[in-house]
Tab-separated table of C-alpha atoms and ligand atoms in Angstrom:
chain	number	residue	atom	x	y	z
A	1	MET	CA	-0.352	0.302	0.014
A	2	SER	CA	1.391	3.208	-0.471
A	3	ASN	CA	0.572	6.729	1.690
A	4	SER	CA	2.453	9.090	-0.152
A	5	GLU	CA	2.711	10.541	-4.001
A	6	LYS	CA	6.277	11.196	-3.466
A	7	THR	CA	9.006	9.189	-5.079
A	8	ALA	CA	12.423	8.667	-4.251
A	9	LEU	CA	15.201	7.607	-7.181
A	10	ILE	CA	17.866	4.592	-5.718
A	11	ILE	CA	20.818	4.114	-8.120
A	12	GLY	CA	21.935	0.858	-8.116
A	13	GLY	CA	21.101	-2.482	-6.542
A	14	GLY	CA	23.326	-3.995	-4.309
A	15	MET	CA	22.680	-4.632	-0.992
A	16	ALA	CA	22.704	-0.737	-0.289
A	17	GLY	CA	20.488	0.211	-2.569
A	18	MET	CA	18.248	-2.741	-2.424
A	19	GLU	CA	17.987	-2.278	1.676
A	20	ALA	CA	17.163	1.639	0.823
A	21	ALA	CA	14.455	0.612	-1.432
A	22	ILE	CA	12.754	-1.985	0.474
A	23	LYS	CA	13.056	0.760	3.760
A	24	LEU	CA	11.380	3.309	1.608
A	25	GLY	CA	8.685	1.087	0.237
A	26	GLY	CA	7.975	-0.255	3.774
A	27	ALA	CA	7.324	2.828	4.738
A	28	GLY	CA	5.139	3.058	2.170
A	29	TYR	CA	6.942	5.387	-0.192
A	30	GLN	CA	7.497	4.677	-3.939
A	31	ALA	CA	11.122	3.415	-4.483
A	32	VAL	CA	12.725	3.363	-7.950
A	33	LEU	CA	15.767	1.144	-8.359
A	34	LEU	CA	17.771	1.395	-11.148
A	35	GLU	CA	20.795	-0.862	-12.013
A	36	LYS	CA	22.736	-0.721	-15.007
A	37	GLU	CA	23.497	-4.633	-15.007
A	38	ASP	CA	21.197	-7.349	-15.783
A	39	HIS	CA	20.483	-8.519	-12.051
A	40	LEU	CA	20.537	-7.035	-8.662
A	41	GLY	CA	22.617	-8.445	-6.103
A	42	GLY	CA	25.944	-5.928	-6.830
A	43	ILE	CA	29.287	-7.296	-5.868
A	44	MET	CA	27.784	-10.322	-3.489
A	45	ASN	CA	26.935	-12.029	-6.701
A	46	GLN	CA	30.783	-12.403	-7.535
A	47	LEU	CA	31.497	-13.683	-4.383
A	48	TYR	CA	32.883	-17.275	-3.243
A	49	GLY	CA	32.152	-17.272	0.999
A	50	SER	CA	31.853	-14.200	2.839
A	51	PHE	CA	33.155	-12.520	6.188
A	52	PRO	CA	32.528	-12.748	9.143
A	53	ARG	CA	30.204	-15.920	9.209
A	54	TRP	CA	30.909	-17.938	6.500
A	55	ASP	CA	27.636	-17.619	5.078
A	56	ASN	CA	27.044	-18.104	1.475
A	57	PRO	CA	26.996	-14.498	-0.513
A	58	GLN	CA	24.185	-15.520	-3.175
A	59	LYS	CA	21.648	-16.574	-0.858
A	60	MET	CA	22.272	-12.936	1.113
A	61	ALA	CA	22.085	-11.433	-2.096
A	62	GLU	CA	18.610	-13.607	-3.233
A	63	GLN	CA	16.812	-13.420	0.528
A	64	LYS	CA	17.595	-9.369	-0.022
A	65	VAL	CA	16.700	-9.751	-4.223
A	66	LYS	CA	12.936	-11.656	-3.049
A	67	MET	CA	12.257	-8.863	-0.304
A	68	VAL	CA	12.648	-6.063	-3.472
A	69	GLU	CA	10.826	-8.133	-5.597
A	70	GLU	CA	7.940	-9.152	-3.082
A	71	ASN	CA	7.508	-5.001	-2.024
A	72	PRO	CA	4.720	-3.428	-4.350
A	73	ASN	CA	6.243	-0.402	-3.796
A	74	ILE	CA	9.258	-0.649	-5.559
A	75	THR	CA	9.918	-0.425	-8.856
A	76	VAL	CA	13.479	-2.206	-10.434
A	77	LYS	CA	14.453	-1.171	-13.504
A	78	ILE	CA	17.743	-3.099	-14.609
A	79	ASN	CA	20.167	-2.779	-17.953
A	80	THR	CA	19.055	1.108	-16.862
A	81	THR	CA	21.060	3.975	-15.992
A	82	VAL	CA	20.702	8.019	-15.643
A	83	LYS	CA	20.640	9.992	-18.535
A	84	SER	CA	20.751	13.689	-17.750
A	85	VAL	CA	19.140	15.130	-14.453
A	86	GLU	CA	17.544	18.996	-14.563
A	87	LYS	CA	17.148	20.177	-11.151
A	88	LYS	CA	14.178	21.601	-9.358
A	89	ASP	CA	12.771	23.803	-6.653
A	90	LYS	CA	11.960	20.625	-4.167
A	91	SER	CA	12.892	17.862	-6.854
A	92	PHE	CA	14.643	15.836	-10.001
A	93	SER	CA	13.614	15.281	-13.287
A	94	VAL	CA	15.610	12.590	-14.448
A	95	GLU	CA	15.942	11.393	-17.658
A	96	LEU	CA	16.467	7.614	-17.805
A	97	SER	CA	19.074	5.801	-20.657
A	98	SER	CA	15.470	4.128	-21.334
A	99	ASN	CA	14.561	7.786	-22.811
A	100	GLU	CA	11.738	7.914	-20.013
A	101	LYS	CA	11.804	10.785	-18.177
A	102	ILE	CA	10.553	10.437	-14.485
A	103	GLU	CA	10.649	12.790	-11.883
A	104	PHE	CA	11.892	12.629	-8.571
A	105	ASP	CA	11.511	13.627	-4.863
A	106	ALA	CA	14.889	12.740	-3.702
A	107	VAL	CA	17.776	10.871	-5.228
A	108	ILE	CA	19.909	7.655	-2.992
A	109	LEU	CA	23.100	7.156	-4.841
A	110	ALA	CA	23.729	3.488	-3.920
A	111	THR	CA	26.704	2.926	-6.860
A	112	GLY	CA	29.257	0.882	-5.009
A	113	PHE	CA	33.124	1.136	-4.978
A	114	GLY	CA	35.464	0.474	-7.671
A	115	PHE	CA	38.827	-0.918	-8.009
A	116	TYR	CA	42.420	0.587	-8.155
A	117	ASP	CA	44.331	-0.575	-11.290
A	118	ALA	CA	46.285	-3.202	-9.996
A	119	SER	CA	49.404	-3.560	-12.661
A	120	GLU	CA	50.143	0.110	-11.640
A	121	TYR	CA	51.914	-2.415	-9.074
A	122	ALA	CA	54.257	-3.701	-12.081
A	123	GLU	CA	56.709	-5.399	-9.815
A	124	TYR	CA	53.669	-7.867	-8.066
A	125	GLY	CA	53.206	-9.121	-12.202
A	126	TYR	CA	49.603	-8.320	-12.321
A	127	GLY	CA	48.387	-8.601	-16.228
A	128	ALA	CA	51.809	-9.457	-16.928
A	129	PHE	CA	52.823	-13.581	-15.095
A	130	ASP	CA	49.074	-16.038	-15.202
A	131	ASN	CA	48.213	-16.752	-11.706
A	132	VAL	CA	48.092	-13.116	-10.305
A	133	PHE	CA	45.151	-12.190	-9.326
A	134	THR	CA	43.132	-9.662	-7.907
A	135	ALA	CA	41.093	-10.304	-4.970
A	136	LEU	CA	37.766	-9.905	-6.571
A	137	GLU	CA	39.061	-12.191	-9.445
A	138	PHE	CA	40.324	-14.829	-7.228
A	139	GLU	CA	36.318	-15.354	-5.578
A	140	GLY	CA	35.456	-16.434	-9.010
A	141	LYS	CA	38.753	-18.365	-9.421
A	142	LEU	CA	37.859	-20.040	-5.928
A	143	LYS	CA	34.707	-21.241	-7.146
A	144	GLU	CA	36.194	-22.384	-10.869
A	145	MET	CA	38.589	-24.703	-8.735
A	146	GLU	CA	35.840	-26.340	-7.229
A	147	SER	CA	35.484	-28.644	-9.606
A	148	TRP	CA	38.792	-28.968	-10.354
A	149	ASP	CA	40.690	-32.529	-9.716
A	150	LYS	CA	42.962	-31.580	-6.256
A	151	LYS	CA	46.465	-33.451	-7.722
A	152	ASP	CA	45.005	-29.405	-9.925
A	153	LEU	CA	44.567	-27.365	-7.132
A	154	PRO	CA	47.764	-24.972	-6.253
A	155	LYS	CA	49.592	-26.097	-3.395
A	156	VAL	CA	50.865	-22.888	-2.194
A	157	VAL	CA	49.537	-19.609	-2.543
A	158	ALA	CA	50.760	-15.839	-1.043
A	159	PHE	CA	48.031	-12.862	-0.448
A	160	PHE	CA	49.475	-9.606	-0.828
A	161	LYS	CA	47.303	-6.950	1.441
A	162	CYS	CA	47.752	-3.011	1.161
A	163	VAL	CA	47.858	-3.056	-2.618
A	164	GLY	CA	47.683	1.031	-3.744
A	165	SER	CA	46.000	1.886	-0.104
A	166	ARG	CA	47.966	3.192	2.450
A	167	ASP	CA	50.168	4.204	-0.574
A	168	ARG	CA	50.939	8.050	-0.983
A	169	SER	CA	53.124	7.708	-3.506
A	170	LYS	CA	49.644	6.021	-5.295
A	171	GLY	CA	47.737	8.818	-4.457
A	172	TYR	CA	45.416	6.887	-2.054
A	173	PRO	CA	46.867	7.288	1.207
A	174	TYR	CA	43.713	5.702	3.153
A	175	CYS	CA	43.209	2.017	4.456
A	176	SER	CA	40.220	0.017	2.593
A	177	LYS	CA	38.691	-1.381	5.630
A	178	ILE	CA	37.827	-4.747	4.252
A	179	CYS	CA	40.672	-6.449	2.623
A	180	CYS	CA	42.464	-7.288	6.088
A	181	MET	CA	39.015	-9.348	6.567
A	182	PHE	CA	38.226	-10.778	3.022
A	183	THR	CA	42.138	-11.618	2.501
A	184	ALA	CA	41.609	-13.935	5.559
A	185	LYS	CA	38.465	-15.538	4.108
A	186	GLU	CA	39.963	-16.195	0.467
A	187	ALA	CA	43.186	-17.866	3.020
A	188	GLY	CA	40.524	-19.425	5.055
A	189	LEU	CA	38.598	-20.734	1.713
A	190	MET	CA	41.478	-22.241	-0.317
A	191	LYS	CA	42.062	-24.027	2.905
A	192	ASP	CA	38.821	-25.263	3.185
A	193	LEU	CA	39.336	-26.356	-0.918
A	194	ASN	CA	42.749	-27.722	-0.274
A	195	PRO	CA	44.342	-28.427	3.041
A	196	ASP	CA	47.194	-29.701	1.993
A	197	ALA	CA	47.754	-25.992	0.564
A	198	LYS	CA	50.187	-23.428	2.100
A	199	CYS	CA	48.800	-20.116	2.311
A	200	PHE	CA	50.995	-16.972	2.830
A	201	VAL	CA	49.393	-13.310	3.630
A	202	PHE	CA	52.113	-11.227	3.762
A	203	TYR	CA	50.681	-8.041	5.709
A	204	MET	CA	52.038	-4.269	7.159
A	205	ASP	CA	49.038	-4.349	9.038
A	206	TYR	CA	46.407	-6.695	10.852
A	207	ARG	CA	42.836	-4.578	10.982
A	208	ALA	CA	40.376	-6.545	12.112
A	209	ALA	CA	37.552	-4.232	13.860
A	210	GLY	CA	34.351	-4.598	13.603
A	211	LYS	CA	31.923	-7.902	15.615
A	212	GLU	CA	33.000	-10.781	15.268
A	213	TYR	CA	36.190	-9.474	13.354
A	214	GLU	CA	39.270	-10.981	15.817
A	215	GLU	CA	38.257	-13.950	15.989
A	216	PHE	CA	37.051	-14.910	12.434
A	217	ALA	CA	40.544	-13.220	11.222
A	218	ARG	CA	41.929	-15.882	14.329
A	219	SER	CA	40.469	-18.891	13.326
A	220	VAL	CA	41.975	-18.840	9.717
A	221	ILE	CA	45.045	-18.473	10.993
A	222	GLU	CA	45.048	-20.861	14.183
A	223	ASP	CA	42.374	-23.276	13.120
A	224	LYS	CA	43.264	-23.449	9.404
A	225	HIS	CA	46.793	-22.608	9.870
A	226	VAL	CA	47.170	-20.184	7.741
A	227	ARG	CA	50.660	-18.005	8.079
A	228	TYR	CA	51.054	-14.614	8.499
A	229	VAL	CA	54.302	-12.721	7.504
A	230	ARG	CA	54.958	-9.320	8.386
A	231	GLY	CA	56.442	-7.809	5.438
A	232	ARG	CA	55.967	-6.058	2.111
A	233	PRO	CA	56.996	-7.985	-0.681
A	234	ALA	CA	59.549	-6.542	-3.029
A	235	LYS	CA	59.479	-8.524	-6.518
A	236	VAL	CA	57.442	-11.129	-7.905
A	237	LEU	CA	59.548	-13.279	-10.408
A	238	PRO	CA	58.672	-16.192	-12.898
A	239	ASP	CA	60.898	-18.842	-11.986
A	240	ASN	CA	60.509	-22.484	-13.572
A	241	GLY	CA	56.821	-22.515	-13.132
A	242	LYS	CA	56.290	-20.547	-10.246
A	243	LEU	CA	56.327	-17.663	-9.360
A	244	MET	CA	59.360	-16.675	-7.094
A	245	ILE	CA	58.372	-13.842	-3.751
A	246	ARG	CA	61.325	-11.705	-2.558
A	247	ALA	CA	60.549	-10.362	0.292
A	248	GLU	CA	61.478	-8.857	4.283
A	249	ASP	CA	60.108	-10.974	7.512
A	250	THR	CA	59.975	-7.514	9.128
A	251	LEU	CA	59.485	-9.488	12.552
A	252	MET	CA	62.284	-11.835	12.415
A	253	GLY	CA	64.693	-9.227	10.323
A	254	VAL	CA	65.139	-12.346	7.729
A	255	PRO	CA	64.745	-11.766	3.773
A	256	VAL	CA	62.199	-14.665	2.912
A	257	GLU	CA	61.741	-16.319	-0.432
A	258	VAL	CA	58.149	-18.225	-1.178
A	259	ALA	CA	57.697	-19.825	-4.607
A	260	ALA	CA	53.703	-19.650	-5.377
A	261	ASP	CA	51.386	-21.028	-7.907
A	262	MET	CA	48.838	-18.383	-7.635
A	263	ILE	CA	49.283	-14.542	-5.788
A	264	VAL	CA	46.635	-12.341	-4.881
A	265	LEU	CA	46.400	-8.534	-4.969
A	266	ALA	CA	44.107	-7.429	-2.260
A	267	ASN	CA	43.987	-3.950	-4.210
A	268	ALA	CA	42.613	-0.350	-2.773
A	269	MET	CA	38.998	0.641	-3.637
A	270	VAL	CA	38.466	3.441	-4.536
A	271	PRO	CA	35.593	5.964	-5.736
A	272	SER	CA	33.808	4.650	-9.015
A	273	GLU	CA	34.178	6.485	-12.041
A	274	THR	CA	30.047	6.086	-12.420
A	275	THR	CA	29.678	7.397	-9.327
A	276	LYS	CA	31.958	10.692	-9.992
A	277	GLU	CA	29.668	11.311	-13.006
A	278	LEU	CA	26.190	10.789	-10.795
A	279	ALA	CA	27.707	12.589	-8.325
A	280	SER	CA	28.266	15.892	-10.405
A	281	MET	CA	25.079	15.261	-12.110
A	282	PHE	CA	23.207	15.697	-9.012
A	283	GLU	CA	25.588	17.879	-7.153
A	284	ALA	CA	26.407	15.337	-5.072
A	285	LYS	CA	29.197	16.659	-2.547
A	286	THR	CA	32.362	14.525	-2.928
A	287	ASP	CA	35.542	13.696	-1.092
A	288	GLN	CA	39.322	14.882	-1.924
A	289	TYR	CA	39.581	11.409	-3.245
A	290	GLY	CA	35.900	11.895	-4.886
A	291	PHE	CA	34.088	9.446	-2.916
A	292	ILE	CA	30.204	10.199	-1.698
A	293	ASP	CA	30.545	12.923	1.367
A	294	TYR	CA	28.103	13.137	4.606
A	295	ILE	CA	26.742	16.280	5.162
A	296	PRO	CA	25.937	16.384	8.790
A	297	GLY	CA	22.361	18.250	9.422
A	298	TYR	CA	20.363	17.203	6.395
A	299	PRO	CA	17.797	17.284	5.193
A	300	THR	CA	15.981	18.537	7.884
A	301	GLN	CA	18.004	21.941	8.112
A	302	THR	CA	18.541	22.636	4.610
A	303	GLY	CA	15.978	20.008	2.344
A	304	TYR	CA	19.048	19.053	0.680
A	305	ARG	CA	17.451	16.400	-1.448
A	306	VAL	CA	20.778	13.785	-2.367
A	307	PHE	CA	21.461	10.894	-0.322
A	308	PHE	CA	24.252	7.891	-0.051
A	309	ALA	CA	24.694	4.157	1.089
A	310	GLY	CA	27.532	1.781	0.602
A	311	GLY	CA	30.689	1.614	-1.322
A	312	CYS	CA	30.148	4.534	-3.142
A	313	GLY	CA	30.778	6.724	0.486
A	314	PHE	CA	33.835	4.575	0.993
A	315	PRO	CA	34.858	0.663	1.784
A	316	VAL	CA	32.440	-1.018	3.988
A	317	GLU	CA	31.342	-4.381	4.173
A	318	SER	CA	27.790	-6.186	3.306
A	319	LEU	CA	25.978	-5.684	6.242
A	320	GLY	CA	27.261	-1.837	7.075
A	321	ALA	CA	26.154	-1.384	3.192
A	322	GLN	CA	22.807	-2.214	4.960
A	323	TYR	CA	23.058	-0.510	7.844
A	324	GLN	CA	23.536	2.774	5.909
A	325	GLY	CA	21.147	1.971	3.652
A	326	ALA	CA	18.961	1.594	5.880
A	327	ALA	CA	19.507	4.711	7.328
A	328	ALA	CA	19.884	7.221	4.354
A	329	ALA	CA	15.846	5.515	3.841
A	330	ALA	CA	15.479	6.934	7.153
A	331	GLU	CA	16.582	10.148	6.184
A	332	VAL	CA	14.588	10.486	2.910
A	333	ILE	CA	11.593	9.466	4.970
A	334	ALA	CA	12.369	12.462	7.504
A	335	LEU	CA	12.459	14.762	4.497
A	336	PHE	CA	9.517	13.233	3.104
A	337	ASN	CA	7.254	13.455	6.414
A	338	GLN	CA	7.847	17.151	6.585
A	339	GLY	CA	5.242	17.789	3.844
B	1	FAD	C1	37.406	-9.216	-2.852
B	1	FAD	C2	35.716	-9.090	-2.019
B	1	FAD	C3	35.439	-9.464	-1.304
B	1	FAD	C4	34.343	-9.176	-0.264
B	1	FAD	N1	33.763	-10.277	0.820
B	1	FAD	C5	32.724	-9.416	1.523
B	1	FAD	C6	32.770	-10.877	2.808
B	1	FAD	O1	32.710	-11.557	2.679
B	1	FAD	N2	31.589	-10.082	3.601
B	1	FAD	C7	31.029	-9.356	3.217
B	1	FAD	O2	30.502	-8.482	4.015
B	1	FAD	N3	31.475	-8.235	2.242
B	1	FAD	C8	32.734	-8.310	1.528
B	1	FAD	N4	32.839	-7.372	0.515
B	1	FAD	C9	32.324	-6.079	0.440
B	1	FAD	C10	31.393	-5.904	-0.376
B	1	FAD	O3	31.389	-6.774	-1.558
B	1	FAD	C11	30.344	-4.406	-0.487
B	1	FAD	O4	29.829	-4.140	1.287
B	1	FAD	C12	29.018	-5.089	-0.769
B	1	FAD	O5	28.896	-5.127	-2.404
B	1	FAD	C13	28.607	-3.503	-0.987
B	1	FAD	O6	27.345	-3.138	-1.106
B	1	FAD	P1	27.176	-1.608	-2.442
B	1	FAD	O7	25.335	-2.151	-2.352
B	1	FAD	O8	27.838	-0.833	-1.692
B	1	FAD	O9	27.783	-2.015	-3.213
B	1	FAD	P2	27.672	-2.713	-5.069
B	1	FAD	O10	27.858	-4.364	-4.437
B	1	FAD	O11	29.022	-2.466	-5.777
B	1	FAD	O12	26.689	-2.545	-6.139
B	1	FAD	C14	26.252	-1.357	-6.552
B	1	FAD	C15	25.589	-1.648	-7.341
B	1	FAD	O13	25.143	-0.048	-8.033
B	1	FAD	C16	25.219	-0.777	-9.492
B	1	FAD	N5	25.600	0.448	-10.035
B	1	FAD	C17	26.671	1.024	-10.592
B	1	FAD	N6	26.949	2.734	-10.986
B	1	FAD	C18	25.324	2.563	-11.646
B	1	FAD	C19	24.679	3.178	-12.338
B	1	FAD	N7	24.912	4.891	-12.913
B	1	FAD	N8	23.446	3.355	-12.546
B	1	FAD	C20	22.842	2.328	-12.050
B	1	FAD	N9	23.081	1.099	-11.575
B	1	FAD	C21	25.080	1.259	-11.036
B	1	FAD	C22	26.359	-1.991	-9.789
B	1	FAD	O14	26.410	-2.783	-10.680
B	1	FAD	C23	26.034	-2.274	-8.812
B	1	FAD	O15	25.066	-4.103	-8.499
B	1	FAD	C24	33.410	-7.946	-0.219
B	1	FAD	C25	34.245	-7.050	-1.541
B	1	FAD	C26	35.133	-7.599	-2.274
B	1	FAD	C27	35.999	-6.744	-3.072
B	2	SF4	S1	42.157	-3.139	5.393
B	2	SF4	FE1	44.114	-4.269	5.764
B	2	SF4	S2	44.557	-4.591	4.128
B	2	SF4	FE2	43.409	-3.548	3.276
B	2	SF4	S3	44.123	-1.583	3.346
B	2	SF4	FE3	43.915	-1.112	5.535
B	2	SF4	S4	45.398	-2.455	6.305
B	2	SF4	FE4	45.454	-3.199	3.983
């Protein structure tokens, strides 16, 4: 049932956008959810497992999609994005890529994050050598490896953290926040697939600040026997069918060499180009990197009509993205309730 003529546009059908739509629809407002791909779910569809509870990410996304589909106040438009925006006094006239023009009273950006180009670290061989993957690519590889013969599974897998993040010389001095956790998860999942594999995580820092995070990462080290080596690898070179990693263990003060079958790079999460374009179209505030920025005190004090949730604001885990989706919906509901 709808209790208002007011309509919100939500751009991005990942966990953040879907949660925002569900909360708005549940409150009786009309929500139009745009997704540029041919299905909802965002990055969750590409994950093999999830921290901090080893849940099935596809199932988590499917449950949310079902709630969206069952809500009569939500209209989903897949394969659709925004073409142009005309700002009016208290609304936006938005032209969609389908050439349809719709008037919206508020907008929530939920377009997710983008990724740092790992090939900029030429010394790690991404794009140059086979078997060097980004963390997201490796989630797909894990799925693929499920059907491999045990003898073909990698015996040594090395994970490099902070690739691009916390590196001023690359322009991203911030910590991407969730890669310590998904690296621990991927190393743990690799061990589940092949308990005989040796997994090494090369790290500069170890950040597990979140409910159940420390316990999760500890269990990967203690129960699944993933080895953490403190030190940034200097170089990767192909050597007799292996990838030879040279690093220094800075805790032990000794050089380390690992001959790996696969290398996984936790490349930084950065603002996506589509987020930057939409921010400019809707005049949303952005920070120095291009993530959407929070404006304290809106909407009640300013009548501002652009909100955001999830990875387009900063790297965030799935649960955090959903909380932000709910919070953005609450801001829109507060604005709409002003009449
Ligand atoms: C390698 C990796 C592993 C991870 N593992 C975990 C984990 O184990 N547990 C966990 O909690 N989190 C994990 N995460 C984080 C999780 O993926 C994010 O928290 C979640 O995807 C954020 O949801 P979102 O809705 O903000 O963004 P997304 O999932 O990126 O969704 C954004 C959606 O917006 C759409 N979109 C973008 N631009 C437009 C546009 N212009 N018009 C229309 N639609 C658009 C996209 O197609 C996409 O569907 C992982 C992330 C990575 C990279
Ligand atoms: S979360 Fe961990 S891996 Fe990611 S940038 Fe921060 S310290 Fe590095």
